[in-house]
Amino acid sequence: MDITLALGGGGAKGNSHIGVIRRLEKEGYRIRSVAGTSFGGLVAIFYASGHKPDEIESIFSATDQGSLYGRDANDGPSLLGLAGVRKLLDSILGEKTFDDLKIPCAVTAVDTKTGSEIVISEGYLRDAVLSTIALPGIFPSHHLNNWELMDGGVLNPVPVTVARMLSPDLPVVAVVLNDSLGNPVHTYSIPVPSILPKQITERIHRLQVAQAYDIFMRAVDLSSRAVAHYRLELDAPDVIIRPNVHHLELLSKVVVKDVALLGDEAVEAALPELKKAVSWTSRLNKKLFGGRR
């Protein structure tokens, strides 16, 4: 039961990808390639480099989430930095490149100069991650080759077309973290270091910059929902899995194990559709007619 995965973006919600992959493997599905955007790109690269879901969960659980977004000299204009993220990537990925991966993998980003989607499938893995997670305005853009790259979710929140490019003959399973259109948008809190006293934290949240952050993140949420909705209709993955993570913010501090469990539960709900997608009749239809819905 061979499949290819498209892992959508969603910040902390992306920890549910761990549970999705773990449950798919448990059910006997063989993931032959994986594409990812934003946090989905991070999980995709970790998995393709040979880390099993349990290992990825352990790495993320052991990471101090409050230390990820500090600033250093490498950060350009942005609300938050990625000093802690770079440190994590250096320790896990080091100098590894796409040539070191166990299965085909690609992540997406967007060039701020041309507005073009960039599919990254070669070079250093660390650069690919820093490019695909660069949420515009929140995290610094990443310079790679002649591009100035930001989060791939701006144009392609769930990279179905990229997953299909990696494995044209396999069913595409899309893991979608965006809420559906029409559902209420919750408020967003600006991330602050966990070591700060509660009184200071409350003051920060009352500042105009915190209120502006809330409005901006709501706009990002809404636009991402819309783009994901229309892209999914156009790109037509064979199966859509939607973990129930919509109560989480992009930069929420979470219990990784609990969020991963939500991915497991989402696969459980999608099992009938998954079985249908890998059936011999579906595979035959895909070969004869392209299998597009």
XYZ file of C-alpha atoms in Angstrom:
293
model
C 0.000 0.000 0.000
C 2.271 2.716 -1.346
C 1.373 6.401 -0.981
C 2.922 9.846 -1.222
C 2.285 12.495 1.439
C 1.589 16.234 1.244
C 2.061 17.768 4.701
C 0.397 21.156 5.153
C 1.617 24.133 7.141
C 0.232 25.254 10.468
C 2.959 26.002 12.983
C 2.497 24.118 16.251
C -0.468 22.303 14.714
C 2.095 20.485 12.573
C 3.040 18.236 15.479
C -0.055 16.272 14.460
C 1.856 15.182 11.334
C 3.894 12.931 13.630
C 0.796 11.014 14.668
C -0.467 10.843 11.094
C 2.755 9.271 9.839
C 3.001 6.887 12.786
C -0.554 5.635 12.319
C -0.157 5.290 8.550
C 2.907 3.123 9.098
C 1.057 1.076 11.706
C -1.764 0.446 9.234
C 0.741 -0.846 6.684
C 0.985 2.161 4.378
C 4.420 2.679 2.831
C 5.296 6.335 2.407
C 7.424 6.434 -0.729
C 7.860 10.206 -0.907
C 6.839 13.285 1.047
C 6.332 16.970 0.299
C 5.820 19.652 2.910
C 5.133 23.308 3.480
C 6.179 25.330 6.546
C 6.039 23.091 9.660
C 4.961 20.303 7.323
C 8.219 20.856 5.461
C 10.168 20.502 8.695
C 8.472 17.192 9.525
C 8.838 16.015 5.925
C 12.592 16.599 5.938
C 13.092 14.984 9.344
C 11.103 11.934 8.255
C 12.743 11.654 4.833
C 16.168 11.866 6.463
C 15.441 8.636 8.330
C 13.939 9.761 11.646
C 10.998 7.606 12.672
C 7.877 9.295 14.108
C 8.810 8.342 17.674
C 12.226 9.943 17.202
C 10.733 13.136 15.797
C 8.309 13.294 18.709
C 11.186 12.874 21.157
C 13.213 15.628 19.463
C 10.316 18.083 19.486
C 9.286 17.174 23.039
C 12.806 17.751 24.336
C 13.015 21.176 22.661
C 12.382 24.241 24.807
C 9.641 25.864 22.726
C 10.139 29.163 24.534
C 13.724 29.441 23.283
C 13.116 28.861 19.574
C 12.400 32.428 18.508
C 15.285 34.430 19.948
C 17.190 36.794 17.693
C 20.816 36.879 16.596
C 22.941 38.551 13.928
C 21.607 36.212 11.228
C 18.056 37.521 11.548
C 16.772 40.172 9.180
C 13.699 42.393 9.688
C 10.990 40.440 11.502
C 8.938 40.399 14.658
C 10.638 37.230 15.928
C 13.973 35.567 15.232
C 14.952 31.972 14.467
C 18.148 31.639 16.493
C 16.821 28.683 18.477
C 15.453 27.010 15.369
C 18.821 27.290 13.630
C 20.517 25.753 16.657
C 18.074 22.827 16.563
C 18.574 22.299 12.846
C 22.357 22.406 13.205
C 22.223 19.698 15.887
C 19.857 17.400 13.972
C 20.569 18.027 10.291
C 24.072 19.515 10.345
C 25.509 19.610 6.836
C 23.149 17.011 5.355
C 21.746 17.629 1.889
C 18.839 16.234 -0.099
C 21.257 13.637 -1.455
C 21.359 12.120 2.052
C 17.609 11.487 2.240
C 16.138 7.991 2.432
C 13.090 8.817 0.297
C 12.318 11.609 -2.198
C 11.305 14.847 -0.524
C 10.665 18.460 -1.490
C 9.467 21.565 0.338
C 7.974 24.788 -0.934
C 8.787 28.452 -0.412
C 7.918 31.732 -2.121
C 10.392 34.210 -3.584
C 9.499 37.650 -2.209
C 11.079 39.357 -5.235
C 9.125 37.619 -7.992
C 6.151 36.149 -6.112
C 6.965 32.740 -7.580
C 6.579 29.422 -5.799
C 9.958 27.739 -5.346
C 10.168 23.976 -4.931
C 13.312 23.065 -3.016
C 14.612 19.556 -3.571
C 18.374 19.998 -3.556
C 21.040 21.633 -1.412
C 21.350 21.768 2.350
C 18.346 20.527 4.324
C 18.843 23.265 6.893
C 18.406 25.953 4.220
C 15.267 24.268 2.937
C 13.665 24.279 6.386
C 14.579 27.903 7.116
C 13.069 28.884 3.758
C 9.767 27.032 4.050
C 9.030 28.181 7.643
C 9.748 31.900 7.097
C 6.281 33.223 7.956
C 6.239 36.711 6.377
C 6.726 39.518 8.846
C 6.909 37.130 11.793
C 10.137 35.287 10.908
C 13.017 36.581 8.764
C 13.076 35.654 5.099
C 15.852 33.271 4.083
C 18.354 34.080 1.334
C 19.160 31.105 -0.885
C 20.778 31.258 -4.320
C 19.323 34.438 -5.817
C 16.032 34.128 -3.946
C 14.695 35.850 -0.862
C 12.383 33.157 0.443
C 9.365 33.143 2.716
C 6.878 30.539 3.925
C 5.579 28.309 1.132
C 2.098 28.360 2.629
C 1.568 31.841 1.184
C 0.831 30.254 -2.203
C 0.495 26.544 -1.454
C -0.586 25.622 2.102
C -0.776 21.894 1.243
C 1.710 20.907 -1.503
C -0.359 18.265 -3.297
C 1.118 19.075 -6.705
C 4.635 18.640 -5.342
C 3.803 15.272 -3.765
C 2.295 14.161 -7.069
C 5.427 15.350 -8.887
C 7.592 13.193 -6.604
C 5.497 10.037 -7.177
C 3.147 10.502 -10.155
C 1.687 6.987 -9.990
C 0.851 6.915 -6.283
C -2.220 8.121 -4.354
C -1.640 11.529 -2.760
C -2.626 11.766 0.905
C -2.944 15.416 1.951
C -2.744 16.376 5.619
C -4.589 19.678 6.047
C -4.151 21.782 9.180
C -6.147 24.837 8.094
C -9.612 25.305 9.535
C -12.515 25.221 7.083
C -13.912 28.389 5.523
C -16.719 29.955 7.523
C -15.553 28.808 10.951
C -14.859 31.532 13.555
C -11.343 32.963 13.807
C -9.865 32.966 17.297
C -7.556 35.606 18.754
C -3.775 35.307 18.672
C -1.348 36.112 21.473
C 2.120 37.426 20.735
C 4.741 34.891 21.923
C 6.789 36.008 24.936
C 9.617 34.236 26.781
C 8.292 31.822 29.407
C 10.743 33.145 32.008
C 8.990 36.525 32.212
C 6.743 37.153 35.222
C 3.006 36.907 34.583
C 2.512 40.606 35.334
C 4.962 41.660 32.620
C 3.476 39.163 30.165
C 0.004 40.621 30.705
C 1.348 44.136 30.064
C 2.970 43.031 26.803
C -0.307 41.523 25.617
C -2.006 44.900 26.139
C 0.488 46.775 23.956
C -0.545 48.032 20.520
C 2.067 45.825 18.857
C 0.417 42.779 20.449
C -2.978 43.906 19.192
C -1.537 44.492 15.726
C -0.013 41.001 15.825
C -3.447 39.559 16.645
C -5.074 41.295 13.680
C -2.248 40.320 11.323
C -2.354 36.660 12.372
C -6.120 36.542 11.922
C -5.630 37.841 8.398
C -2.958 35.204 7.751
C -5.300 32.527 9.100
C -8.197 33.598 6.878
C -6.140 33.949 3.712
C -4.451 30.592 4.331
C -7.843 28.924 4.759
C -9.069 30.351 1.481
C -5.942 29.461 -0.485
C -5.949 25.937 0.955
C -9.631 25.471 0.126
C -9.299 26.474 -3.513
C -5.968 24.723 -4.026
C -7.377 21.470 -2.664
C -10.347 21.723 -5.014
C -8.000 22.315 -7.941
C -5.216 19.867 -7.026
C -7.591 17.055 -5.958
C -5.618 14.811 -3.578
C -6.839 11.232 -3.355
C -7.367 11.459 0.403
C -7.647 14.420 2.770
C -6.808 13.987 6.456
C -7.795 16.843 8.802
C -6.466 16.581 12.372
C -8.642 18.409 14.883
C -6.042 21.056 15.723
C -7.997 24.208 14.974
C -8.002 25.344 18.603
C -4.216 25.813 18.461
C -2.371 28.952 17.416
C 0.527 28.832 14.972
C 3.054 29.537 17.737
C 1.276 27.851 20.651
C 3.377 26.081 23.255
C 2.013 22.555 23.147
C 2.474 19.101 24.573
C 3.857 17.449 21.458
C 2.593 13.975 22.384
C -0.982 15.250 22.781
C -0.990 17.038 19.424
C 0.534 14.003 17.715
C -2.341 11.927 19.077
C -4.774 14.170 17.209
C -3.049 13.121 13.983
C -3.476 9.467 14.901
C -7.198 10.029 15.507
C -7.575 11.789 12.155
C -6.098 8.797 10.321
C -8.537 6.533 12.161
C -11.419 8.554 10.758
C -9.943 8.470 7.244
C -9.194 4.730 7.079
C -12.158 3.830 4.812
C -11.149 6.499 2.289
C -7.499 5.444 2.504
C -8.352 1.811 1.801
C -10.428 2.857 -1.180
C -7.628 5.048 -2.559
C -5.094 2.200 -2.620
C -7.510 -0.449 -3.939
C -6.711 -2.087 -7.258
C -9.732 -0.458 -8.903
C -8.586 3.007 -7.877
C -5.041 2.295 -9.018
C -6.327 1.049 -12.382
C -8.516 4.126 -12.787
C -5.509 6.320 -11.966
C -3.404 4.652 -14.652
C -6.121 4.722 -17.301
C -7.753 8.072 -16.689
C -5.469 9.971 -14.327
C -7.719 9.274 -11.364
C -8.503 12.969 -10.774
C -11.689 13.671 -8.863
